Short mmCIF file of N, CA and C in Angstrom, two decimals:
data_model
loop_
_atom_site.label_atom_id
_atom_site.label_comp_id
_atom_site.label_asym_id
_atom_site.label_seq_id
_atom_site.Cartn_x
_atom_site.Cartn_y
_atom_site.Cartn_z
N MET W 1 -44.90 27.81 -17.06
CA MET W 1 -44.63 29.05 -16.64
C MET W 1 -44.53 29.94 -18.13
N ASN W 2 -45.32 30.94 -18.19
CA ASN W 2 -45.28 31.63 -19.47
C ASN W 2 -43.97 32.77 -19.33
N LYS W 3 -43.70 33.36 -20.45
CA LYS W 3 -42.50 34.14 -20.50
C LYS W 3 -42.64 35.35 -19.49
N LYS W 4 -43.79 35.93 -19.26
CA LYS W 4 -44.07 37.01 -18.40
C LYS W 4 -43.67 36.43 -16.85
N THR W 5 -44.23 35.23 -16.48
CA THR W 5 -44.29 34.78 -15.15
C THR W 5 -42.71 34.47 -14.91
N ASN W 6 -41.96 33.88 -15.96
CA ASN W 6 -40.62 33.46 -15.92
C ASN W 6 -39.65 34.81 -15.57
N VAL W 7 -39.95 35.80 -16.32
CA VAL W 7 -39.23 37.18 -16.29
C VAL W 7 -39.44 37.70 -14.77
N LYS W 8 -40.92 37.70 -14.41
CA LYS W 8 -41.00 38.18 -12.91
C LYS W 8 -40.22 37.18 -11.77
N PHE W 9 -40.25 35.96 -12.03
CA PHE W 9 -39.56 35.12 -10.93
C PHE W 9 -38.06 35.46 -11.04
N ILE W 10 -37.49 35.40 -12.18
CA ILE W 10 -36.00 35.77 -12.34
C ILE W 10 -35.57 37.20 -11.76
N THR W 11 -36.44 38.11 -11.83
CA THR W 11 -36.47 39.43 -11.53
C THR W 11 -36.44 39.42 -9.92
N GLU W 12 -37.49 38.92 -9.30
CA GLU W 12 -37.57 38.78 -7.99
C GLU W 12 -36.53 38.28 -7.34
N SER W 13 -36.04 37.00 -7.84
CA SER W 13 -34.77 36.34 -7.33
C SER W 13 -33.67 37.28 -7.35
N ALA W 14 -33.41 38.00 -8.45
CA ALA W 14 -32.19 38.72 -8.48
C ALA W 14 -32.16 39.83 -7.51
N LEU W 15 -33.46 40.43 -7.27
CA LEU W 15 -33.52 41.59 -6.36
C LEU W 15 -33.36 40.94 -4.93
N ILE W 16 -33.84 39.91 -4.65
CA ILE W 16 -33.62 39.24 -3.22
C ILE W 16 -32.26 38.96 -3.15
N ALA W 17 -31.54 38.42 -4.13
CA ALA W 17 -29.95 37.93 -3.97
C ALA W 17 -29.42 39.36 -3.79
N ALA W 18 -29.63 40.38 -4.50
CA ALA W 18 -28.93 41.64 -4.34
C ALA W 18 -29.08 42.28 -2.87
N LEU W 19 -30.35 42.25 -2.58
CA LEU W 19 -30.56 42.64 -1.21
C LEU W 19 -30.04 41.91 -0.03
N TYR W 20 -30.01 40.82 -0.19
CA TYR W 20 -29.25 39.74 0.74
C TYR W 20 -27.79 40.09 0.96
N ALA W 21 -27.19 40.26 -0.13
CA ALA W 21 -25.73 40.46 -0.42
C ALA W 21 -25.31 41.73 0.20
N VAL W 22 -26.06 42.84 -0.02
CA VAL W 22 -25.89 44.30 0.60
C VAL W 22 -26.18 44.29 2.06
N LEU W 23 -27.25 43.77 2.48
CA LEU W 23 -27.48 43.75 3.91
C LEU W 23 -26.18 42.84 4.65
N THR W 24 -25.75 41.76 4.07
CA THR W 24 -24.75 40.99 4.63
C THR W 24 -23.33 41.83 4.59
N TYR W 25 -23.04 42.54 3.55
CA TYR W 25 -21.88 43.41 3.41
C TYR W 25 -22.16 44.39 4.68
N ILE W 26 -23.22 44.84 4.79
CA ILE W 26 -23.42 46.02 5.79
C ILE W 26 -23.12 45.46 7.25
N ALA W 27 -23.49 44.09 7.57
CA ALA W 27 -23.42 43.48 8.75
C ALA W 27 -21.84 43.10 8.89
N ALA W 28 -21.21 43.01 7.66
CA ALA W 28 -19.85 42.54 7.78
C ALA W 28 -19.02 43.67 8.08
N VAL W 29 -19.34 44.95 7.69
CA VAL W 29 -18.62 46.15 8.09
C VAL W 29 -18.64 46.33 9.78
N MET W 30 -19.82 45.68 10.32
CA MET W 30 -19.93 45.80 11.76
C MET W 30 -19.36 44.57 12.59
N ASN W 31 -18.69 43.77 11.70
CA ASN W 31 -18.12 42.28 12.11
C ASN W 31 -19.20 41.58 12.63
N LEU W 32 -20.42 41.53 11.93
CA LEU W 32 -21.56 40.76 12.56
C LEU W 32 -21.80 39.55 11.45
N ALA W 33 -21.20 39.64 10.37
CA ALA W 33 -21.72 38.60 9.18
C ALA W 33 -20.99 37.43 9.36
N PHE W 34 -19.82 37.32 9.67
CA PHE W 34 -19.02 35.95 9.52
C PHE W 34 -18.33 35.70 11.07
N GLY W 35 -18.15 34.45 11.17
CA GLY W 35 -17.58 33.85 12.37
C GLY W 35 -18.79 33.14 13.33
N GLY W 36 -18.31 32.95 14.21
CA GLY W 36 -19.07 32.35 15.42
C GLY W 36 -20.32 33.21 15.99
N VAL W 37 -20.06 34.34 15.90
CA VAL W 37 -21.26 35.33 16.67
C VAL W 37 -21.61 36.07 15.27
N GLN W 38 -22.98 35.62 14.88
CA GLN W 38 -23.44 36.40 13.74
C GLN W 38 -24.67 36.95 14.00
N PHE W 39 -24.96 38.14 13.26
CA PHE W 39 -26.21 38.66 13.37
C PHE W 39 -26.34 39.32 12.03
N ARG W 40 -26.56 38.55 11.05
CA ARG W 40 -26.71 39.08 9.62
C ARG W 40 -28.17 39.64 9.56
N PHE W 41 -28.27 40.88 9.25
CA PHE W 41 -29.51 41.44 8.99
C PHE W 41 -30.20 40.92 7.68
N SER W 42 -29.65 40.34 6.89
CA SER W 42 -30.00 39.72 5.68
C SER W 42 -30.69 38.60 6.04
N GLU W 43 -30.48 37.83 7.12
CA GLU W 43 -31.10 36.58 7.44
C GLU W 43 -32.52 36.83 7.75
N ALA W 44 -33.13 37.92 7.99
CA ALA W 44 -34.36 38.27 8.14
C ALA W 44 -35.13 38.03 6.84
N LEU W 45 -34.60 38.09 5.67
CA LEU W 45 -35.06 37.85 4.39
C LEU W 45 -35.54 36.40 4.33
N CYS W 46 -34.93 35.65 5.29
CA CYS W 46 -35.33 34.14 5.14
C CYS W 46 -36.71 33.89 5.25
N VAL W 47 -37.51 34.83 5.63
CA VAL W 47 -39.03 34.72 5.72
C VAL W 47 -39.83 34.87 4.28
N LEU W 48 -39.02 35.40 3.35
CA LEU W 48 -39.50 35.53 1.93
C LEU W 48 -40.03 34.33 1.33
N PRO W 49 -39.49 33.21 1.51
CA PRO W 49 -40.06 31.92 0.82
C PRO W 49 -41.48 31.68 1.31
N ILE W 50 -41.90 32.22 2.42
CA ILE W 50 -43.46 32.05 2.87
C ILE W 50 -44.21 32.91 1.83
N PHE W 51 -43.63 33.96 1.04
CA PHE W 51 -44.44 34.63 0.13
C PHE W 51 -44.24 34.47 -1.40
N THR W 52 -43.06 34.17 -1.59
CA THR W 52 -42.74 33.81 -3.05
C THR W 52 -41.63 32.65 -3.23
N PRO W 53 -41.87 31.72 -4.05
CA PRO W 53 -40.90 30.70 -4.34
C PRO W 53 -39.64 31.36 -5.00
N ALA W 54 -39.47 32.55 -5.54
CA ALA W 54 -38.42 33.24 -6.06
C ALA W 54 -37.41 33.45 -4.85
N ALA W 55 -37.75 33.38 -3.79
CA ALA W 55 -36.78 33.54 -2.75
C ALA W 55 -36.04 32.44 -2.45
N ILE W 56 -36.29 31.48 -2.90
CA ILE W 56 -35.29 30.06 -2.76
C ILE W 56 -34.12 30.35 -3.44
N PRO W 57 -34.21 30.55 -4.84
CA PRO W 57 -32.96 30.74 -5.62
C PRO W 57 -32.15 32.11 -5.08
N GLY W 58 -33.11 33.14 -4.79
CA GLY W 58 -32.54 34.51 -4.63
C GLY W 58 -31.80 34.46 -3.41
N LEU W 59 -32.37 33.70 -2.27
CA LEU W 59 -31.53 33.83 -0.83
C LEU W 59 -30.38 33.04 -1.06
N THR W 60 -30.36 31.82 -1.75
CA THR W 60 -29.18 30.94 -2.11
C THR W 60 -28.24 31.58 -2.68
N MET W 61 -28.47 32.36 -3.81
CA MET W 61 -27.37 33.01 -4.58
C MET W 61 -26.91 34.30 -3.72
N GLY W 62 -27.83 34.83 -3.12
CA GLY W 62 -27.43 36.16 -2.27
C GLY W 62 -26.35 35.59 -1.18
N CYS W 63 -26.68 34.42 -0.71
CA CYS W 63 -25.81 33.82 0.47
C CYS W 63 -24.54 33.48 -0.27
N LEU W 64 -24.39 32.97 -1.41
CA LEU W 64 -23.21 32.69 -2.05
C LEU W 64 -22.38 33.79 -2.38
N ILE W 65 -22.99 34.92 -3.11
CA ILE W 65 -22.27 36.23 -3.43
C ILE W 65 -21.74 36.82 -2.19
N SER W 66 -22.62 36.89 -1.08
CA SER W 66 -21.97 37.60 -0.02
C SER W 66 -20.82 36.74 0.85
N ASN W 67 -20.98 35.36 0.67
CA ASN W 67 -19.99 34.67 1.29
C ASN W 67 -18.61 34.53 0.44
N LEU W 68 -18.71 35.16 -0.58
CA LEU W 68 -17.35 35.24 -1.42
C LEU W 68 -16.42 36.34 -0.82
N ALA W 69 -16.82 36.98 0.19
CA ALA W 69 -15.92 37.97 0.91
C ALA W 69 -15.91 37.36 2.34
N SER W 70 -16.37 36.18 2.71
CA SER W 70 -16.08 35.44 3.99
C SER W 70 -14.66 35.23 4.25
N PRO W 71 -14.12 35.48 5.38
CA PRO W 71 -12.86 35.18 5.74
C PRO W 71 -12.51 33.64 5.90
N LEU W 72 -13.67 33.01 5.77
CA LEU W 72 -13.47 31.28 6.00
C LEU W 72 -13.25 30.86 4.65
N GLY W 73 -13.36 31.62 3.56
CA GLY W 73 -13.16 31.27 2.20
C GLY W 73 -14.00 30.23 1.63
N ILE W 74 -13.51 29.14 0.71
CA ILE W 74 -14.27 28.30 0.01
C ILE W 74 -15.06 27.56 0.76
N VAL W 75 -14.88 27.17 1.92
CA VAL W 75 -15.71 26.27 2.89
C VAL W 75 -17.03 27.01 3.09
N ASP W 76 -16.96 28.33 3.20
CA ASP W 76 -18.00 29.17 3.50
C ASP W 76 -18.96 29.36 2.21
N TRP W 77 -18.30 29.28 1.09
CA TRP W 77 -19.04 29.23 -0.26
C TRP W 77 -19.66 28.15 -0.49
N ILE W 78 -19.34 27.12 0.19
CA ILE W 78 -20.27 25.76 0.00
C ILE W 78 -21.30 25.55 1.08
N PHE W 79 -20.69 25.67 2.38
CA PHE W 79 -21.61 25.42 3.41
C PHE W 79 -22.76 26.39 3.66
N GLY W 80 -22.50 27.62 3.50
CA GLY W 80 -23.43 28.65 3.53
C GLY W 80 -24.65 28.64 2.71
N PRO W 81 -24.39 28.50 1.33
CA PRO W 81 -25.70 28.33 0.43
C PRO W 81 -26.22 27.23 0.53
N ILE W 82 -25.74 25.94 0.99
CA ILE W 82 -26.28 24.79 1.39
C ILE W 82 -27.26 24.80 2.47
N ALA W 83 -26.76 25.45 3.52
CA ALA W 83 -27.72 25.76 4.58
C ALA W 83 -28.82 26.67 4.32
N THR W 84 -28.55 27.61 3.56
CA THR W 84 -29.61 28.54 3.08
C THR W 84 -30.62 27.79 2.11
N LEU W 85 -30.13 27.13 1.16
CA LEU W 85 -31.02 26.30 0.18
C LEU W 85 -31.96 25.37 1.04
N LEU W 86 -31.49 24.70 2.01
CA LEU W 86 -32.20 23.59 2.71
C LEU W 86 -33.30 24.43 3.62
N ALA W 87 -32.81 25.57 4.07
CA ALA W 87 -33.71 26.29 5.20
C ALA W 87 -34.86 27.02 4.27
N THR W 88 -34.45 27.51 3.10
CA THR W 88 -35.57 28.10 2.22
C THR W 88 -36.43 27.02 1.76
N LEU W 89 -35.99 25.83 1.40
CA LEU W 89 -37.05 24.88 0.96
C LEU W 89 -37.91 24.48 2.03
N VAL W 90 -37.46 24.34 3.23
CA VAL W 90 -38.44 23.94 4.40
C VAL W 90 -39.38 25.15 4.66
N THR W 91 -38.81 26.15 4.77
CA THR W 91 -39.60 27.48 4.98
C THR W 91 -40.74 27.44 4.04
N ARG W 92 -40.45 27.36 2.65
CA ARG W 92 -41.50 27.38 1.67
C ARG W 92 -42.62 26.25 1.92
N LYS W 93 -41.93 25.02 2.17
CA LYS W 93 -42.86 23.86 2.31
C LYS W 93 -43.86 23.95 3.54
N MET W 94 -43.35 24.54 4.65
CA MET W 94 -44.12 24.79 5.89
C MET W 94 -44.85 26.05 6.05
N ARG W 95 -44.91 26.72 5.19
CA ARG W 95 -45.55 27.95 5.28
C ARG W 95 -46.88 28.10 5.80
N GLU W 96 -47.71 27.15 5.67
CA GLU W 96 -48.87 27.21 6.04
C GLU W 96 -49.25 26.70 7.39
N VAL W 97 -48.23 25.94 7.93
CA VAL W 97 -48.17 25.52 9.29
C VAL W 97 -48.08 26.66 10.44
N LYS W 98 -49.19 26.97 10.98
CA LYS W 98 -49.30 28.31 11.71
C LYS W 98 -49.52 27.95 13.18
N LEU W 99 -49.09 28.91 14.07
CA LEU W 99 -49.56 28.94 15.48
C LEU W 99 -49.84 30.54 15.61
N PHE W 100 -51.07 30.72 16.15
CA PHE W 100 -51.44 32.21 16.30
C PHE W 100 -51.28 33.00 15.04
N ASP W 101 -51.41 32.43 13.91
CA ASP W 101 -51.17 33.03 12.45
C ASP W 101 -49.87 33.27 12.16
N ILE W 102 -48.95 32.61 12.89
CA ILE W 102 -47.50 33.06 12.71
C ILE W 102 -46.90 31.67 12.19
N PRO W 103 -46.32 31.64 11.16
CA PRO W 103 -45.64 30.41 10.60
C PRO W 103 -44.28 30.02 11.38
N PHE W 104 -44.26 29.45 12.83
CA PHE W 104 -43.17 29.35 13.44
C PHE W 104 -42.43 28.32 12.93
N ILE W 105 -42.69 27.25 12.29
CA ILE W 105 -41.86 26.34 11.58
C ILE W 105 -41.06 26.92 10.65
N SER W 106 -41.66 27.65 9.85
CA SER W 106 -40.91 28.31 8.71
C SER W 106 -39.83 29.32 9.32
N LEU W 107 -40.24 30.01 10.43
CA LEU W 107 -39.18 30.85 11.14
C LEU W 107 -38.00 30.06 11.82
N LEU W 108 -38.35 28.96 12.19
CA LEU W 108 -37.34 28.00 12.94
C LEU W 108 -36.37 27.42 11.94
N SER W 109 -36.94 27.15 10.68
CA SER W 109 -35.94 26.25 9.98
C SER W 109 -34.65 26.94 9.43
N PRO W 110 -34.56 28.22 9.27
CA PRO W 110 -33.25 28.82 9.05
C PRO W 110 -32.38 28.86 10.31
N VAL W 111 -33.10 28.77 11.55
CA VAL W 111 -32.18 28.77 12.76
C VAL W 111 -31.68 27.29 12.71
N ILE W 112 -32.42 26.31 12.72
CA ILE W 112 -32.02 25.01 12.83
C ILE W 112 -30.79 24.60 11.77
N PHE W 113 -31.10 24.90 10.43
CA PHE W 113 -30.17 24.57 9.48
C PHE W 113 -28.88 25.42 9.63
N ASN W 114 -28.90 26.59 9.86
CA ASN W 114 -27.70 27.51 10.11
C ASN W 114 -26.94 26.96 11.34
N ALA W 115 -27.63 26.66 12.35
CA ALA W 115 -27.12 26.36 13.84
C ALA W 115 -26.38 24.94 13.49
N LEU W 116 -27.08 23.86 12.87
CA LEU W 116 -26.44 22.74 12.62
C LEU W 116 -25.17 22.94 11.60
N ILE W 117 -25.49 23.46 10.23
CA ILE W 117 -24.41 23.33 9.12
C ILE W 117 -23.38 24.35 9.53
N ILE W 118 -23.65 25.65 9.81
CA ILE W 118 -22.64 26.64 9.91
C ILE W 118 -22.07 26.49 11.34
N GLY W 119 -22.92 25.98 12.25
CA GLY W 119 -22.10 25.62 13.57
C GLY W 119 -21.12 24.68 13.43
N PHE W 120 -21.39 23.67 12.52
CA PHE W 120 -20.32 22.49 12.26
C PHE W 120 -19.14 23.27 11.46
N GLU W 121 -19.52 23.85 10.55
CA GLU W 121 -18.57 24.57 9.46
C GLU W 121 -17.55 25.29 10.36
N ILE W 122 -18.07 26.22 11.46
CA ILE W 122 -16.93 26.99 12.03
C ILE W 122 -16.22 26.10 13.01
N ALA W 123 -16.95 25.08 13.65
CA ALA W 123 -16.32 24.18 14.69
C ALA W 123 -15.24 23.43 13.90
N ALA W 124 -15.14 23.22 12.82
CA ALA W 124 -14.30 22.45 11.82
C ALA W 124 -13.16 23.42 11.47
N ILE W 125 -13.21 24.66 11.46
CA ILE W 125 -12.19 25.50 10.90
C ILE W 125 -11.26 25.73 11.94
N THR W 126 -9.81 25.43 11.69
CA THR W 126 -8.76 25.51 12.34
C THR W 126 -7.57 26.39 11.78
N GLU W 127 -6.51 26.56 12.46
CA GLU W 127 -5.52 27.49 11.93
C GLU W 127 -4.88 26.85 10.74
N ASN W 128 -4.98 25.52 10.52
CA ASN W 128 -4.68 24.88 9.39
C ASN W 128 -5.57 24.76 8.35
N GLY W 129 -6.89 25.28 8.42
CA GLY W 129 -7.90 25.08 7.58
C GLY W 129 -9.00 24.28 7.97
N PHE W 130 -9.96 23.71 7.00
CA PHE W 130 -10.96 22.87 7.48
C PHE W 130 -10.52 21.51 7.77
N ASN W 131 -10.98 21.09 9.04
CA ASN W 131 -10.54 19.77 9.58
C ASN W 131 -11.51 19.12 10.25
N LEU W 132 -11.99 18.12 9.57
CA LEU W 132 -13.26 17.41 10.26
C LEU W 132 -12.93 16.67 11.56
N SER W 133 -11.60 16.23 11.64
CA SER W 133 -11.14 15.49 12.98
C SER W 133 -11.04 16.42 14.10
N ALA W 134 -11.20 17.76 13.75
CA ALA W 134 -10.89 18.83 14.83
C ALA W 134 -12.19 19.09 15.58
N VAL W 135 -13.29 18.64 15.14
CA VAL W 135 -14.63 18.86 15.62
C VAL W 135 -14.82 18.22 16.78
N SER W 136 -14.90 18.80 18.04
CA SER W 136 -15.26 18.14 19.36
C SER W 136 -16.80 18.39 19.55
N PHE W 137 -17.21 17.54 20.33
CA PHE W 137 -18.80 17.84 20.82
C PHE W 137 -18.71 19.49 21.63
N ALA W 138 -17.97 19.61 22.31
CA ALA W 138 -17.97 20.96 22.96
C ALA W 138 -17.76 22.09 21.96
N ALA W 139 -17.01 22.03 20.98
CA ALA W 139 -16.67 23.08 20.09
C ALA W 139 -17.93 23.11 19.26
N PHE W 140 -18.47 22.09 18.63
CA PHE W 140 -19.62 22.10 18.00
C PHE W 140 -20.88 22.71 18.68
N SER W 141 -20.98 22.20 19.96
CA SER W 141 -22.16 22.74 20.76
C SER W 141 -21.97 24.33 21.01
N TYR W 142 -20.86 24.80 21.27
CA TYR W 142 -20.79 26.11 21.33
C TYR W 142 -21.08 26.87 20.11
N GLN W 143 -20.60 26.49 18.91
CA GLN W 143 -21.06 27.13 17.58
C GLN W 143 -22.30 26.86 17.34
N PHE W 144 -22.89 25.82 17.62
CA PHE W 144 -24.54 25.57 17.21
C PHE W 144 -25.11 26.65 18.08
N LEU W 145 -25.02 26.69 19.44
CA LEU W 145 -25.72 27.77 20.14
C LEU W 145 -25.46 29.09 19.73
N SER W 146 -24.18 29.49 19.50
CA SER W 146 -23.83 30.78 19.09
C SER W 146 -24.58 31.22 17.78
N VAL W 147 -24.39 30.47 16.79
CA VAL W 147 -25.03 30.68 15.46
C VAL W 147 -26.54 30.60 15.64
N GLY W 148 -27.04 29.53 16.23
CA GLY W 148 -28.37 29.48 16.42
C GLY W 148 -29.09 30.69 17.09
N LEU W 149 -28.46 31.10 18.25
CA LEU W 149 -29.18 32.27 19.01
C LEU W 149 -28.99 33.53 18.17
N GLY W 150 -27.87 33.77 17.44
CA GLY W 150 -28.00 35.00 16.55
C GLY W 150 -29.10 34.88 15.40
N GLU W 151 -29.24 33.74 14.88
CA GLU W 151 -30.30 33.60 13.76
C GLU W 151 -31.63 33.74 14.29
N LEU W 152 -31.75 33.08 15.61
CA LEU W 152 -33.03 33.19 16.35
C LEU W 152 -33.52 34.61 16.53
N LEU W 153 -32.44 35.46 17.13
CA LEU W 153 -32.85 36.81 17.37
C LEU W 153 -33.27 37.62 16.03
N VAL W 154 -32.37 37.44 14.91
CA VAL W 154 -32.57 38.08 13.82
C VAL W 154 -33.95 37.62 13.23
N LEU W 155 -34.38 36.44 13.23
CA LEU W 155 -35.78 35.90 12.65
C LEU W 155 -36.80 36.43 13.55
N PHE W 156 -36.63 36.58 14.84
CA PHE W 156 -37.76 36.95 15.54
C PHE W 156 -37.90 38.58 15.81
N VAL W 157 -36.71 39.31 15.75
CA VAL W 157 -36.67 40.68 15.99
C VAL W 157 -36.78 41.42 14.74
N LEU W 158 -36.28 40.83 13.58
CA LEU W 158 -36.39 41.49 12.30
C LEU W 158 -37.40 40.80 11.33
N GLY W 159 -37.18 39.45 11.20
CA GLY W 159 -38.09 38.54 10.45
C GLY W 159 -39.41 38.57 10.56
N LEU W 160 -39.91 38.51 11.67
CA LEU W 160 -41.37 38.38 12.27
C LEU W 160 -42.02 39.65 11.94
N PRO W 161 -41.42 40.89 12.37
CA PRO W 161 -42.20 42.17 11.87
C PRO W 161 -42.20 42.38 10.21
N LEU W 162 -41.14 41.63 9.56
CA LEU W 162 -41.18 41.72 8.24
C LEU W 162 -42.34 40.93 7.56
N ILE W 163 -42.77 39.80 8.24
CA ILE W 163 -43.78 38.96 7.82
C ILE W 163 -45.09 39.90 7.91
N PHE W 164 -45.31 40.39 8.93
CA PHE W 164 -46.44 41.32 9.30
C PHE W 164 -46.45 42.59 8.23
N LEU W 165 -45.45 43.00 7.96
CA LEU W 165 -45.37 44.33 7.00
C LEU W 165 -45.71 43.67 5.54
N LEU W 166 -45.08 42.61 5.32
CA LEU W 166 -45.22 42.21 3.92
C LEU W 166 -46.73 41.62 3.68
N ARG W 167 -47.40 41.19 4.78
CA ARG W 167 -48.81 40.69 4.61
C ARG W 167 -49.68 41.87 4.49
N LYS W 168 -49.20 43.33 5.10
CA LYS W 168 -50.06 44.47 5.09
C LYS W 168 -49.80 45.02 3.82
N VAL W 169 -48.82 45.04 3.14
CA VAL W 169 -48.56 45.88 1.94
C VAL W 169 -48.73 44.94 0.67
N LYS W 170 -48.79 43.66 0.86
CA LYS W 170 -49.14 42.76 -0.25
C LYS W 170 -48.36 42.77 -1.53
N ILE W 171 -47.09 42.96 -1.33
CA ILE W 171 -46.09 43.00 -2.56
C ILE W 171 -46.06 41.93 -3.31
N PHE W 172 -45.99 40.59 -2.50
CA PHE W 172 -45.87 39.20 -3.16
C PHE W 172 -47.42 38.72 -3.30
N LYS W 173 -47.76 38.25 -4.46
CA LYS W 173 -49.18 37.76 -4.62
C LYS W 173 -48.96 36.45 -4.47
N ARG W 174 -49.82 35.67 -3.59
CA ARG W 174 -49.43 34.15 -3.25
C ARG W 174 -49.95 33.34 -4.32
#
């Protein structure tokens, strides 16, 4: 990577992180960003690794920054960025796998990782803090479905149109 490319990568990552954090805070004001029922507008940005590898650290850092405000505390500072990092890596890797010119696997990876990891995290939170032994199949199943459905809605209602828009305006060079 030359110096110009490195600066561009860092700048894109920082802008994506900032945008993710701001959109999450807007969702938090509406009580949609944290907890079992989530509709983070910022999760639509999880389509960005399709267009640029700078989105991987950008979204991961944006998630960490926004989760600093999470009522779940340090547990969310750990699990949220891990889920985002894994989802963005798979999104980037699977970007060329398409059905009807839509990268469905890339769209589904944030749904799957968030449903599994964040669903587990929320199911493990009790009044006494994080407790792995408190996770029942029923509690995990409920949180898995709740988080997964919210993520699915965001990615298909907001993320899919974002893909078409970004293809049209060609902001990111592949």
